[in-house]
PDB file of C-alpha atoms in Angstrom:
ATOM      1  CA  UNK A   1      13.790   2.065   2.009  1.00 95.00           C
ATOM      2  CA  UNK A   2      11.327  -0.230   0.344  1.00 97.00           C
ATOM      3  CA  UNK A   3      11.689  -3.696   0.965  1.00 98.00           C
ATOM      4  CA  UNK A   4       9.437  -6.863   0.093  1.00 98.00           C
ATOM      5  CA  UNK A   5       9.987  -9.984   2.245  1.00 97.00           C
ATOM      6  CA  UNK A   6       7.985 -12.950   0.966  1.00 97.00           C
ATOM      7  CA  UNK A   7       7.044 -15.810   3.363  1.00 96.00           C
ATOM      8  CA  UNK A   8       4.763 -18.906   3.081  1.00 96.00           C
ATOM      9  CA  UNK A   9       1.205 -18.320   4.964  1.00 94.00           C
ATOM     10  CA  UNK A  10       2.061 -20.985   6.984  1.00 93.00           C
ATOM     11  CA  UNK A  11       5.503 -19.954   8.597  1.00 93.00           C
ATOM     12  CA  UNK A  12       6.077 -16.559   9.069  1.00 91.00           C
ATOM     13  CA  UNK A  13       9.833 -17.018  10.954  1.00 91.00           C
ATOM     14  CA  UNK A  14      11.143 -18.395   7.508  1.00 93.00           C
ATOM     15  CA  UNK A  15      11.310 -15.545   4.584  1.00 96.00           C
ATOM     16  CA  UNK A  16      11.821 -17.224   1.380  1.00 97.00           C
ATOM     17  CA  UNK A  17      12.834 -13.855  -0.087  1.00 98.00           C
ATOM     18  CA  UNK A  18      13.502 -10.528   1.316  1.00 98.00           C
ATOM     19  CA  UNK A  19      15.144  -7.862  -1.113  1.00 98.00           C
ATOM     20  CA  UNK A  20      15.078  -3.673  -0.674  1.00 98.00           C
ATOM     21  CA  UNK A  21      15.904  -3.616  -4.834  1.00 98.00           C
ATOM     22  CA  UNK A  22      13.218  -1.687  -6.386  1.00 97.00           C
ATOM     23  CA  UNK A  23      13.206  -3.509  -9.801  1.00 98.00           C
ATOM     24  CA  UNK A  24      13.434  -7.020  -8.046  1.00 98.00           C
ATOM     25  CA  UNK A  25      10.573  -5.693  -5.902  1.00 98.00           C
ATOM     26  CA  UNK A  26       8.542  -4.849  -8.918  1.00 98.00           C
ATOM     27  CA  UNK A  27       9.316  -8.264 -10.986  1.00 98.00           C
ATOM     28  CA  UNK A  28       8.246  -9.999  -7.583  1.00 98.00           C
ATOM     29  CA  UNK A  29       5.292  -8.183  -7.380  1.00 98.00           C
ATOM     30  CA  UNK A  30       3.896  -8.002 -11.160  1.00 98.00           C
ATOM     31  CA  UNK A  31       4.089 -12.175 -10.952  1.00 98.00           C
ATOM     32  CA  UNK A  32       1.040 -12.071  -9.194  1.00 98.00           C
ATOM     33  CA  UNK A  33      -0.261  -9.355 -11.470  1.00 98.00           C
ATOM     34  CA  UNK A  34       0.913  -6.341  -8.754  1.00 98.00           C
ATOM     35  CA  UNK A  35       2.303  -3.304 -10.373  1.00 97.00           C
ATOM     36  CA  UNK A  36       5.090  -1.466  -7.890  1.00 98.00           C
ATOM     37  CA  UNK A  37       6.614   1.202  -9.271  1.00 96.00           C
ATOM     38  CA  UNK A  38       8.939   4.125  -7.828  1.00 94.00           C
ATOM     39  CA  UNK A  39       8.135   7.516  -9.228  1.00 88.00           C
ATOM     40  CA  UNK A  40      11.153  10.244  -8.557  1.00 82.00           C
ATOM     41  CA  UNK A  41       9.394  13.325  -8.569  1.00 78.00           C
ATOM     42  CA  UNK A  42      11.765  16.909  -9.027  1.00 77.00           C
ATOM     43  CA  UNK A  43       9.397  18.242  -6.657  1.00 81.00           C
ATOM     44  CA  UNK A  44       8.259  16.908  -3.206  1.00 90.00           C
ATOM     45  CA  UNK A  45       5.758  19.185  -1.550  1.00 95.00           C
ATOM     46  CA  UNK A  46       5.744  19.961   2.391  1.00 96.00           C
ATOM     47  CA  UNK A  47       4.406  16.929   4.724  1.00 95.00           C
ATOM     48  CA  UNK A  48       1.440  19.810   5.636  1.00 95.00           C
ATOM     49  CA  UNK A  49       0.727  20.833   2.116  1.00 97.00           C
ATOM     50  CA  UNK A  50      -2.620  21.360   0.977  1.00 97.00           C
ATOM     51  CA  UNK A  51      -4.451  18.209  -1.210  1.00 97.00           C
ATOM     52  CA  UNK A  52      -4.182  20.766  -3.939  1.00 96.00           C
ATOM     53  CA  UNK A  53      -0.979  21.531  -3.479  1.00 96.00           C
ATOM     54  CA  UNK A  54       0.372  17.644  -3.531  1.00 96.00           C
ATOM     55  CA  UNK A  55      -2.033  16.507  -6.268  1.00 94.00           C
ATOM     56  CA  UNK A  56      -0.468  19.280  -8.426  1.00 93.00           C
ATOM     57  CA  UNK A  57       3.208  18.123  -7.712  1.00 92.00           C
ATOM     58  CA  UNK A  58       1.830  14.640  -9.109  1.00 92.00           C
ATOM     59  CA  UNK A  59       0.289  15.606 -11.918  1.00 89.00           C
ATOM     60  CA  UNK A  60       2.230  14.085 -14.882  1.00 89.00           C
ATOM     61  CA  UNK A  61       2.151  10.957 -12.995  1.00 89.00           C
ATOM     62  CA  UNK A  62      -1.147  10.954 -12.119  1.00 89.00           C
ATOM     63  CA  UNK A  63      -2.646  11.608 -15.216  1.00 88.00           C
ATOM     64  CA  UNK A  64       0.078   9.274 -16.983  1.00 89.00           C
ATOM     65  CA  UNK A  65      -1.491   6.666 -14.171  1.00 87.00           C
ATOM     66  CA  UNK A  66      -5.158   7.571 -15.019  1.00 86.00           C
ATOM     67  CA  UNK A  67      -4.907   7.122 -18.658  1.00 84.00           C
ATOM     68  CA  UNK A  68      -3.096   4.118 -18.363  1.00 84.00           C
ATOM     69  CA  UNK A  69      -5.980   2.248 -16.122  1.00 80.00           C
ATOM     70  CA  UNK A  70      -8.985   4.618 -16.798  1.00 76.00           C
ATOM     71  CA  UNK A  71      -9.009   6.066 -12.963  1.00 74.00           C
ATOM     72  CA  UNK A  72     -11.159   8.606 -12.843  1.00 77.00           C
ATOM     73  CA  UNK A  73     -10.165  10.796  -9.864  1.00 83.00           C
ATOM     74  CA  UNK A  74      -7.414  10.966  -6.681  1.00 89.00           C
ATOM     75  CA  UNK A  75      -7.259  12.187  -3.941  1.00 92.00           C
ATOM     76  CA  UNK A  76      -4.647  12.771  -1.204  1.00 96.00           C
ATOM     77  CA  UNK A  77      -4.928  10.846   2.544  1.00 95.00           C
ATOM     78  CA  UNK A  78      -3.286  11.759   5.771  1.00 97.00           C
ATOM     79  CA  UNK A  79      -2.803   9.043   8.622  1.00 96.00           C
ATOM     80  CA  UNK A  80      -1.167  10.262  11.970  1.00 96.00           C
ATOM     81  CA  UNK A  81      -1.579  10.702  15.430  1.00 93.00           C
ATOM     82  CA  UNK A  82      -4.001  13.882  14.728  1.00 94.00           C
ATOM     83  CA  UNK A  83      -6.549  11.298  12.630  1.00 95.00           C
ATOM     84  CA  UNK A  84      -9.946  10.540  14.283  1.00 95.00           C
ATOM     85  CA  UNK A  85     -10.156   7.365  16.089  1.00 94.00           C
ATOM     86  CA  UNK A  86      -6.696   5.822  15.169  1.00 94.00           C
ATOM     87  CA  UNK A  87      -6.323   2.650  16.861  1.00 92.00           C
ATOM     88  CA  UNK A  88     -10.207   1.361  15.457  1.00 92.00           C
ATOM     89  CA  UNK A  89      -8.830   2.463  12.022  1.00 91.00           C
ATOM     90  CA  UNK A  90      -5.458   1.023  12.380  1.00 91.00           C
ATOM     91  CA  UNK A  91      -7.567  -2.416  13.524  1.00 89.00           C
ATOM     92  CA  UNK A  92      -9.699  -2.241  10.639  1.00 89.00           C
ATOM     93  CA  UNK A  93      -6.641  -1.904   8.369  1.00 90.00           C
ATOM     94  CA  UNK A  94      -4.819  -4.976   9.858  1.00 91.00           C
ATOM     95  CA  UNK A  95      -7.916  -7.137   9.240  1.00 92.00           C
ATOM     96  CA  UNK A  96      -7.271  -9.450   6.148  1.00 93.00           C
ATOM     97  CA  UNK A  97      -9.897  -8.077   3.406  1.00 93.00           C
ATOM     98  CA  UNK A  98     -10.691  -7.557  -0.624  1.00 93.00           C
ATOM     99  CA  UNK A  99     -12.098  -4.494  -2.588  1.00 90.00           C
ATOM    100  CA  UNK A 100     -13.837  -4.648  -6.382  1.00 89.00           C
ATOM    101  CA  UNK A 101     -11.502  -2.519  -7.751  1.00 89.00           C
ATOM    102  CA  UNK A 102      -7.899  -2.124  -7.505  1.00 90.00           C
ATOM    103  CA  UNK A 103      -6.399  -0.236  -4.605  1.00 90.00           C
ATOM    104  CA  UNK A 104      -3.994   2.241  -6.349  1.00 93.00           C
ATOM    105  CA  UNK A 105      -1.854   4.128  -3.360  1.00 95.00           C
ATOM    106  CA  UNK A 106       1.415   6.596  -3.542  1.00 96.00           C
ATOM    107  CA  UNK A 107       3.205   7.577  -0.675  1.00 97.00           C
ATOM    108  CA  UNK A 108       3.984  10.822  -0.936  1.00 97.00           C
ATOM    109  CA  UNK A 109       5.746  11.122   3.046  1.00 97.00           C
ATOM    110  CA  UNK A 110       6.256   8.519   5.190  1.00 97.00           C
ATOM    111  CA  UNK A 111       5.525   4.423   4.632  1.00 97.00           C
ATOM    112  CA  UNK A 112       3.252   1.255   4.963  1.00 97.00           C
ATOM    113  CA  UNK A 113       3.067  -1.616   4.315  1.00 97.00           C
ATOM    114  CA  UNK A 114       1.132  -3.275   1.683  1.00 97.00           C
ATOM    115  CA  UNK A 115       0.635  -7.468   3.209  1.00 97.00           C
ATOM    116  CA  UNK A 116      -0.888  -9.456   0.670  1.00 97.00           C
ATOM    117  CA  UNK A 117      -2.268 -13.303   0.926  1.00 96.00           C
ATOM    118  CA  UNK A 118      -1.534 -15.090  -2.825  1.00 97.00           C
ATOM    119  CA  UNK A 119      -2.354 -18.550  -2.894  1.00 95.00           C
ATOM    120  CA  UNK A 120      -0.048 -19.893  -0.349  1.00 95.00           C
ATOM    121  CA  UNK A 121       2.350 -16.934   0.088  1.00 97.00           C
ATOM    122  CA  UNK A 122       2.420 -13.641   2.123  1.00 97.00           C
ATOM    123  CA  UNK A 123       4.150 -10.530   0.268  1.00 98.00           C
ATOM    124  CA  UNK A 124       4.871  -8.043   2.631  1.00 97.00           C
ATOM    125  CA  UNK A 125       5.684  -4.560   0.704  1.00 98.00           C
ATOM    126  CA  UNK A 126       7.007  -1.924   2.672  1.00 98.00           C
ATOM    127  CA  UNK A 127       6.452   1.435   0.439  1.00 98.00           C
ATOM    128  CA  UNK A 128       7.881   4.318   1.577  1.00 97.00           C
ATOM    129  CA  UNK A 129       7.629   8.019  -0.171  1.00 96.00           C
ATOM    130  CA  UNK A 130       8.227   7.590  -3.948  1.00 95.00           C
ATOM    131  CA  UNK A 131       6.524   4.495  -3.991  1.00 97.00           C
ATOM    132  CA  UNK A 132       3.441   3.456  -6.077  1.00 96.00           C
ATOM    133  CA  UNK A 133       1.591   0.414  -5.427  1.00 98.00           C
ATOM    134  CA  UNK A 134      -1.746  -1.460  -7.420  1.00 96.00           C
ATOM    135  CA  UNK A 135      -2.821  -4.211  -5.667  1.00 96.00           C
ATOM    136  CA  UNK A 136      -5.533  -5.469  -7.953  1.00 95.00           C
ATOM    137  CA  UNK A 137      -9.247  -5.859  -7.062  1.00 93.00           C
ATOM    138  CA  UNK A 138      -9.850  -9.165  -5.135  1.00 95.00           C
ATOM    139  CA  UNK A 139      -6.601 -10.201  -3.497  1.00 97.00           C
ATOM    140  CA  UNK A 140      -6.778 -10.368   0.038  1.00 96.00           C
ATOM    141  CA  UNK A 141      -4.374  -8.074   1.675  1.00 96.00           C
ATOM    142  CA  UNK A 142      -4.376  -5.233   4.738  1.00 95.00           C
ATOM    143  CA  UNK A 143      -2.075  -2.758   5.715  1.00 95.00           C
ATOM    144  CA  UNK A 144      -0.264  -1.361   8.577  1.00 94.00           C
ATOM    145  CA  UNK A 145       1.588   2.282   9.080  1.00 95.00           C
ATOM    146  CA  UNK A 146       2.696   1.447  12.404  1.00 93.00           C
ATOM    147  CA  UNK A 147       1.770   2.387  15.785  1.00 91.00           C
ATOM    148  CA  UNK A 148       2.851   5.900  15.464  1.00 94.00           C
ATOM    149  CA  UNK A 149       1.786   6.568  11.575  1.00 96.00           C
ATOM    150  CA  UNK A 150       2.927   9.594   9.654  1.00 97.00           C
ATOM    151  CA  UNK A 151       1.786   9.137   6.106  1.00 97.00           C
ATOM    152  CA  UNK A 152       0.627  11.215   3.266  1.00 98.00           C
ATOM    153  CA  UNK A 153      -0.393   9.154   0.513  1.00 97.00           C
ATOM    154  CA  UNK A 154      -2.214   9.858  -2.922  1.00 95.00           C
ATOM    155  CA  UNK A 155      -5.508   7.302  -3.486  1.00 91.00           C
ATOM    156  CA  UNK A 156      -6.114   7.069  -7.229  1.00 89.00           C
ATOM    157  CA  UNK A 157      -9.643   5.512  -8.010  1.00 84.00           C
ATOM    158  CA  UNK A 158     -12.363   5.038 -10.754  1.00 78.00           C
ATOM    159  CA  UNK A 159     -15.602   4.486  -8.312  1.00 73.00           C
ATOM    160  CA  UNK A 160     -15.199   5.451  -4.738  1.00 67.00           C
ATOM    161  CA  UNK A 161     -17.472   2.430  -4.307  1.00 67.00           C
ATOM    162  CA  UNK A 162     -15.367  -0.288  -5.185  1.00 63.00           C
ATOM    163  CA  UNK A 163     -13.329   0.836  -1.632  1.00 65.00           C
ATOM    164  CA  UNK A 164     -15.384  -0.622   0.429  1.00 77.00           C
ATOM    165  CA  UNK A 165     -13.697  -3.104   2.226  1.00 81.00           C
ATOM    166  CA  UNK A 166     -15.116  -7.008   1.884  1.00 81.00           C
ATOM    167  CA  UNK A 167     -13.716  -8.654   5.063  1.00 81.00           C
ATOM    168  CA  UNK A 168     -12.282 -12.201   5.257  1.00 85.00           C
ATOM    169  CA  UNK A 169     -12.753 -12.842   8.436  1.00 80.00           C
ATOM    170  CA  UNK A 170      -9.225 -14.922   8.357  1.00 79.00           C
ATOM    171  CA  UNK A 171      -7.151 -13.641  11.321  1.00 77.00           C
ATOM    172  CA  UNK A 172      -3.618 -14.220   9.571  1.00 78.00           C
ATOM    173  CA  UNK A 173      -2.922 -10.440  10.132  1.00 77.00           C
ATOM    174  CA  UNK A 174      -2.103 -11.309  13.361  1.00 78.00           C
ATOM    175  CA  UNK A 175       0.360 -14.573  13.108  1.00 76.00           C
ATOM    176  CA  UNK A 176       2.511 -11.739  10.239  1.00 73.00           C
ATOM    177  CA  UNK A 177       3.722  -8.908  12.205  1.00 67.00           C
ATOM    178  CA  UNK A 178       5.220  -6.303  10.112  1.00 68.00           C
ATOM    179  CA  UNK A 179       8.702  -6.406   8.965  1.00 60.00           C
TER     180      UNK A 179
END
């Protein structure tokens, strides 16, 4: 189930709100200008299916989605215990960084979650399949699947580029585990 908990970035044992409602999720979110959104699809293909086969299932959304925020292309990701050099990606993930363009991710199996550093806060979004999240260019965030990931997630971009990671170098990751 998706769930945001909300803590300060100074005390991570005190949640100042923690809600699974999607639509209280989403007003939480778009006040710092995050769009969360849960897309019920009639048709959810296989956790093996082809990138063709998954980006066709999303179509309407995805082209709804591009038009809406002038993404140019998508593309479908796969983390689990079969992915290359896990445990330096999962480290890379959990370090506190920024892109130059928004990152635009639905899970399409499994969940994640989305942390994100605003001002004095820490929003930790758990997504889980059906779940679309934009966390806009410049906010520091990182993400974790778990230890044991599973995910199958559709990246929606406009310039592969703007993905590149720009670390912090601010080790807060680590004093937030995931909820």
């Amino acid at each position: 189930m998706s769930r945001l908990t909300v803590y300060r970035d100074d005390d991570p044992d005190s949640p100042l709100l923690r809600t699974e409602d999607a639509p209280r999720i989403a007003e939480a979110l778009g006040a710092i200008g995050v769009r969360f959104e849960r897309w019920d699809s009639p048709v959810v293909p296989p956790r093996d299916a082809a990138p063709e086969a998954v980006l066709e299932a999303y179509r309407p959304y995805l082209d709804m989605l591009m038009g809406e925020t002038g993404a140019g292309s998508a593309d479908v990701v796969r983390i689990n215990a079969a992915t290359p050099n896990l445990p330096a990606l999962r480290d890379k993930f959990l370090s506190e960084h920024t892109h130059s363009e928004d990152e635009v991710r639905f899970f399409v199996h499994g969940w994640g979650n989305f942390v994100l550093h605003v001002a004095d806060k820490i929003y930790d979004v758990r997504c889980v399949a059906g779940d679309l999240i934009s966390v806009p260019e410049g906010i520091p965030h990182w993400f974790d699947a778990g230890l044991e990931p599973d995910v199958v997630a559709l990246r929606v971009f406009t310039d592969t580029t703007g993905w590149i990671a720009h670390y912090t170098g601010d080790d807060i990751a680590t004093r937030f585990p995931v909820t």
